[in-house]
Structures are given as C-alpha cells and as structure tokens.
Amino acid sequence: MNIVLLGAPGAGKGTQAVRIAEKYGLVHISTGDIFRANIKDNTPIGQVAKSYIDAGKLVPDEVTCEIVRQRLEKKDVSAGYVLDGFPRNLIQAHELDKFASIDVCLDIDVDEALLLERICGRRVCSCGASYHISTLNGKDTCAKCGGKLYAREDDNPETVKARLATYNIQTAPLISYYGAQNKLKTVMCGTKTPDEVFAAVCGLLG
Ligand code: ADP
Ligand code: ZN
C-alpha cells in the first residue's frame, strides 16, 4: 500500500506517519526530514533548501521531485510507503504519478487556529520524536531516547504564517486532485489526540 499524507503544517502528519508505517509495515518518507538531514550535513541540496525552508516557501520542484524519485528507487519501498510532506503542489502530484502508483491519500483536517498553537509549542528530538510543551511539564529531554529537545528553526510564528499561506495556496488543491482520482480519505477528527486520530486513520485504511 502506497499512501500520501496530506494536511497543513502542524496537522500531525509526521506523528501519524510513524504510526502508520509501523502498523502496516511501510517505509516512512518525509521530505522535510530529508531536507533537514541535508542541511545538518551541509550538502549542496541542504544549501539550496535552507533559504526556502527558513522563508516558509517550497523548495523548488525539480530538487524535491528528484529526491523522492531516487528514494522510491530503493528496494526497501517494495512493501509500500507513506509519503509525508510530498506532494505539496499540483506539479509535484503530476510528477509523482509518473514514477509511482498511489493507492490512497489521507487528508488530516485541522482548524487553522489550532495549527499555530501546535507548531509554536512543538519540541522535537533528533531521533524523530515530537512533543508539545503542554504535555512536557517543563522537561526538555526525549522520553524515547533521552536526547535533548529543541524547537525547529522554522517553527517560529513568522515562518509558520508563511508556511500556512503556502499550504492554503499550493497544497490544499491536492485534496480535489486526489478526490477526482477516488483516492481521498478524510480524517475529520484531526484536532483530537494522536491516539484518537490514529484510531480514525486505521478505521479508514482498514
Ligand atoms: P510541516 O509539514 O510542519 O511544514 P515539513 O517537515 O513537512 O513540515 O516541511 C518543512 C519545510 O520543508 C517546508 O516548509 C518546505 O520548505 C520544505 N518541504 C518539505 N516538503 C516539501 C516539498 N514536497 N516540496 C517543497 N518543499 C518541501
Ligand atoms: Zn529522541
């Protein structure tokens, strides 16, 4: 099963992607994670991506599509994958249809008012775990690996507003794109807890 996860920044795509991948034996592919790893290693891709990410804009399609195309050529994706953060506009969606066959698009629906609060309170660990300050009780270490938690550089109010605008203009049209292909499944309860959202996701995926 090949899944595309749609949802605004802060909708919980990453959190759900990890769980879906585990339960259904799929590979989790996050373009955001790939870019952040490249920025950390200061690769040519990282150098290009950084300015776009800091501005809340999309990294150019040629770069992004090529990364995903190469990733999907690896053997480990044969059992299926969850794409988290790709495609993010219609060009990427058309491109993806040339080299992949998507079975289902899960759209996690969350009120915009909540997104800002969620992202600005987000703390992450280098192991991939993600938390919200409201449940950390002042702790700053990862419950999974003991690593030090930090805020992502693009999780500041200014960049978040730009990311939300980018989502509304460029990514939201993908909901109709996958709807027209009869692949769309909408998770209506995106504002609920991760466990509740995951239960709904499993209900939709069967
Ligand atoms: P979020 O969904 O919370 O915004 P991501 O980790 O998915 O976080 O993405 C972070 C940033 O990485 C985006 O704001 C964008 O700049 C860049 N990015 C991620 N995926 C793509 C993509 N498919 N196309 C272009 N840019 C991307
Ligand atoms: Zn950790």
Short mmCIF file of C-alpha atoms and ligand atoms in Angstrom, two decimals:
data_model
loop_
_atom_site.label_atom_id
_atom_site.label_comp_id
_atom_site.label_asym_id
_atom_site.label_seq_id
_atom_site.Cartn_x
_atom_site.Cartn_y
_atom_site.Cartn_z
CA MET A 1 0.00 0.00 0.00
CA ASN A 2 1.36 3.40 -1.05
CA ILE A 3 -0.04 6.32 0.91
CA VAL A 4 0.14 10.09 0.52
CA LEU A 5 -0.44 12.03 3.74
CA LEU A 6 -1.94 15.46 3.28
CA GLY A 7 -2.51 18.10 5.92
CA ALA A 8 -1.45 21.60 6.88
CA PRO A 9 1.77 22.17 8.84
CA GLY A 10 1.01 21.06 12.39
CA ALA A 11 -1.82 18.75 11.37
CA GLY A 12 0.12 15.81 12.77
CA LYS A 13 1.32 14.19 9.54
CA GLY A 14 4.69 13.19 10.98
CA THR A 15 3.22 11.71 14.16
CA GLN A 16 0.66 9.66 12.25
CA ALA A 17 3.11 8.67 9.50
CA VAL A 18 5.40 6.99 12.05
CA ARG A 19 2.49 5.02 13.49
CA ILE A 20 1.04 4.04 10.11
CA ALA A 21 4.43 2.87 8.88
CA GLU A 22 4.89 0.72 11.96
CA LYS A 23 1.45 -0.87 11.94
CA TYR A 24 1.24 -1.60 8.21
CA GLY A 25 4.92 -2.39 7.65
CA LEU A 26 5.51 0.59 5.36
CA VAL A 27 8.51 2.88 4.88
CA HIS A 28 8.06 6.44 6.17
CA ILE A 29 9.41 9.02 3.73
CA SER A 30 9.38 12.64 4.92
CA THR A 31 10.75 15.25 2.52
CA GLY A 32 11.06 17.69 5.44
CA ASP A 33 13.24 15.17 7.33
CA ILE A 34 15.35 14.57 4.21
CA PHE A 35 15.91 18.32 3.78
CA ARG A 36 16.77 18.80 7.47
CA ALA A 37 19.30 15.96 7.32
CA ASN A 38 20.87 17.59 4.24
CA ILE A 39 21.01 20.98 5.99
CA LYS A 40 22.64 19.39 9.02
CA ASP A 41 25.30 17.77 6.79
CA ASN A 42 25.64 20.97 4.76
CA THR A 43 25.20 19.13 1.43
CA PRO A 44 24.52 21.02 -1.86
CA ILE A 45 20.83 20.08 -1.53
CA GLY A 46 20.82 21.37 2.05
CA GLN A 47 22.36 24.65 0.94
CA VAL A 48 19.62 25.16 -1.66
CA ALA A 49 16.80 24.05 0.65
CA LYS A 50 17.70 26.15 3.68
CA SER A 51 16.70 29.57 2.38
CA TYR A 52 13.31 28.29 1.17
CA ILE A 53 12.58 26.45 4.40
CA ASP A 54 13.54 29.48 6.51
CA ALA A 55 11.15 31.60 4.43
CA GLY A 56 8.28 29.12 4.73
CA LYS A 57 8.35 28.54 0.97
CA LEU A 58 8.51 25.32 -1.02
CA VAL A 59 11.90 24.04 -2.08
CA PRO A 60 11.96 24.07 -5.93
CA ASP A 61 10.05 21.21 -7.54
CA GLU A 62 12.99 19.91 -9.61
CA VAL A 63 15.05 19.36 -6.44
CA THR A 64 12.21 17.89 -4.42
CA CYS A 65 10.82 15.59 -7.11
CA GLU A 66 14.27 14.23 -7.89
CA ILE A 67 14.89 13.41 -4.22
CA VAL A 68 11.63 11.50 -3.99
CA ARG A 69 12.12 9.73 -7.32
CA GLN A 70 15.53 8.49 -6.18
CA ARG A 71 14.21 7.46 -2.77
CA LEU A 72 11.44 5.39 -4.37
CA GLU A 73 14.02 3.50 -6.42
CA LYS A 74 15.45 1.88 -3.30
CA LYS A 75 14.49 -1.73 -2.63
CA ASP A 76 13.02 -1.16 0.82
CA VAL A 77 9.90 0.54 -0.57
CA SER A 78 8.62 -2.63 -2.24
CA ALA A 79 6.25 -3.36 0.67
CA GLY A 80 4.79 0.14 0.38
CA TYR A 81 5.40 3.59 1.82
CA VAL A 82 3.88 6.61 3.49
CA LEU A 83 4.80 9.90 1.83
CA ASP A 84 4.77 12.65 4.46
CA GLY A 85 5.11 16.15 3.00
CA PHE A 86 5.11 15.16 -0.66
CA PRO A 87 3.49 16.08 -2.98
CA ARG A 88 2.92 19.66 -1.87
CA ASN A 89 1.62 21.20 -5.07
CA LEU A 90 -0.03 20.08 -8.32
CA ILE A 91 3.23 19.93 -10.27
CA GLN A 92 4.70 17.53 -7.72
CA ALA A 93 1.49 15.45 -7.73
CA HIS A 94 1.56 15.08 -11.53
CA GLU A 95 5.26 14.25 -11.40
CA LEU A 96 4.68 11.63 -8.70
CA ASP A 97 2.04 9.93 -10.85
CA LYS A 98 4.74 9.38 -13.49
CA PHE A 99 7.01 7.28 -11.29
CA ALA A 100 4.74 5.91 -8.56
CA SER A 101 1.31 4.44 -8.08
CA ILE A 102 -0.54 5.87 -5.11
CA ASP A 103 -3.34 3.82 -3.55
CA VAL A 104 -4.74 6.24 -1.02
CA CYS A 105 -4.44 9.85 0.06
CA LEU A 106 -5.20 10.52 3.72
CA ASP A 107 -6.06 14.13 4.47
CA ILE A 108 -5.81 15.15 8.12
CA ASP A 109 -8.17 18.03 8.69
CA VAL A 110 -7.37 20.52 11.48
CA ASP A 111 -8.69 24.00 12.25
CA GLU A 112 -6.19 26.68 11.27
CA ALA A 113 -6.49 28.38 14.69
CA LEU A 114 -5.10 25.29 16.38
CA LEU A 115 -2.22 24.81 13.94
CA LEU A 116 -0.32 27.91 15.01
CA GLU A 117 -0.55 26.97 18.67
CA ARG A 118 0.52 23.41 17.95
CA ILE A 119 3.54 24.31 15.85
CA CYS A 120 4.80 27.10 18.06
CA GLY A 121 4.64 24.74 21.07
CA ARG A 122 6.32 21.87 19.23
CA ARG A 123 9.61 20.45 20.53
CA VAL A 124 11.46 17.78 18.58
CA CYS A 125 14.28 15.31 19.15
CA SER A 126 16.94 14.31 16.65
CA CYS A 127 15.56 10.73 16.87
CA GLY A 128 12.40 11.93 15.12
CA ALA A 129 10.13 12.11 18.17
CA SER A 130 7.92 15.17 18.51
CA TYR A 131 6.22 16.68 21.60
CA HIS A 132 4.12 19.66 22.64
CA ILE A 133 5.17 21.88 25.55
CA SER A 134 1.71 21.46 27.10
CA THR A 135 2.46 17.81 27.87
CA LEU A 136 6.16 18.08 28.70
CA ASN A 137 5.74 19.58 32.20
CA GLY A 138 8.92 21.58 31.75
CA LYS A 139 11.01 18.54 30.75
CA ASP A 140 13.47 19.05 27.92
CA THR A 141 14.60 15.50 27.23
CA CYS A 142 13.15 12.90 24.89
CA ALA A 143 11.08 10.14 26.56
CA LYS A 144 12.18 7.71 23.85
CA CYS A 145 15.96 8.22 23.70
CA GLY A 146 16.89 10.78 26.37
CA GLY A 147 18.08 13.26 23.72
CA LYS A 148 17.78 16.99 24.23
CA LEU A 149 14.59 18.53 22.84
CA TYR A 150 14.63 21.69 20.74
CA ALA A 151 12.32 23.84 18.64
CA ARG A 152 12.68 23.52 14.87
CA GLU A 153 14.12 26.70 13.37
CA ASP A 154 11.11 27.13 11.04
CA ASP A 155 8.64 26.73 13.93
CA ASN A 156 8.64 30.47 14.74
CA PRO A 157 5.40 32.48 14.34
CA GLU A 158 6.56 34.43 11.28
CA THR A 159 7.71 31.40 9.27
CA VAL A 160 4.68 29.41 10.41
CA LYS A 161 2.34 32.05 8.95
CA ALA A 162 4.19 31.85 5.64
CA ARG A 163 4.01 28.04 5.71
CA LEU A 164 0.26 28.15 6.33
CA ALA A 165 -0.19 30.55 3.41
CA THR A 166 1.92 28.26 1.20
CA TYR A 167 -0.24 25.33 2.27
CA ASN A 168 -3.53 27.11 1.52
CA ILE A 169 -2.44 28.32 -1.91
CA GLN A 170 -0.34 25.42 -3.18
CA THR A 171 -1.09 22.26 -1.22
CA ALA A 172 -4.83 22.43 -0.42
CA PRO A 173 -5.75 21.99 -4.14
CA LEU A 174 -4.36 18.45 -3.87
CA ILE A 175 -7.44 17.49 -1.87
CA SER A 176 -9.56 17.79 -5.04
CA TYR A 177 -6.78 16.25 -7.13
CA TYR A 178 -6.91 13.01 -5.13
CA GLY A 179 -10.67 13.30 -4.72
CA ALA A 180 -11.04 13.23 -8.51
CA GLN A 181 -8.92 10.05 -8.58
CA ASN A 182 -11.21 8.47 -5.95
CA LYS A 183 -8.26 8.03 -3.61
CA LEU A 184 -9.13 10.57 -0.96
CA LYS A 185 -9.95 9.59 2.62
CA THR A 186 -10.50 12.42 5.06
CA VAL A 187 -9.60 12.22 8.75
CA MET A 188 -12.19 14.55 10.21
CA CYS A 189 -11.04 14.44 13.82
CA GLY A 190 -7.54 15.89 13.33
CA THR A 191 -7.96 18.14 16.37
CA LYS A 192 -8.19 15.17 18.74
CA THR A 193 -5.33 13.34 20.49
CA PRO A 194 -2.75 11.40 18.45
CA ASP A 195 -4.27 8.11 19.69
CA GLU A 196 -7.78 9.13 18.61
CA VAL A 197 -6.56 10.35 15.24
CA PHE A 198 -4.65 7.11 14.71
CA ALA A 199 -7.76 5.07 15.54
CA ALA A 200 -9.65 7.02 12.87
CA VAL A 201 -6.80 6.52 10.39
CA CYS A 202 -6.85 2.75 10.98
CA GLY A 203 -10.61 2.75 10.51
CA LEU A 204 -10.17 4.42 7.14
CA LEU A 205 -7.27 2.23 5.99
CA GLY A 206 -8.93 -0.99 7.19
P1 ADP B 1 5.46 20.90 8.06
O1 ADP B 1 4.53 19.95 7.39
O2 ADP B 1 5.22 21.01 9.54
O3 ADP B 1 5.53 22.25 7.41
P2 ADP B 1 7.82 19.55 6.94
O4 ADP B 1 8.91 18.95 7.74
O5 ADP B 1 6.97 18.62 6.15
O6 ADP B 1 6.96 20.38 7.99
O7 ADP B 1 8.43 20.63 5.91
C1 ADP B 1 9.29 21.64 6.33
C2 ADP B 1 9.69 22.50 5.13
O8 ADP B 1 10.44 21.70 4.18
C3 ADP B 1 8.55 23.09 4.31
O9 ADP B 1 8.07 24.30 4.87
C4 ADP B 1 9.22 23.29 2.94
O10 ADP B 1 10.02 24.46 2.94
C5 ADP B 1 10.16 22.10 2.83
N1 ADP B 1 9.48 20.99 2.12
C6 ADP B 1 9.08 19.81 2.67
N2 ADP B 1 8.47 19.04 1.74
C7 ADP B 1 8.49 19.74 0.58
C8 ADP B 1 8.00 19.51 -0.75
N3 ADP B 1 7.34 18.38 -1.08
N4 ADP B 1 8.21 20.47 -1.69
C9 ADP B 1 8.87 21.59 -1.39
N5 ADP B 1 9.32 21.89 -0.17
C10 ADP B 1 9.15 20.99 0.81
ZN ZN B 2 14.60 11.10 21.00
#
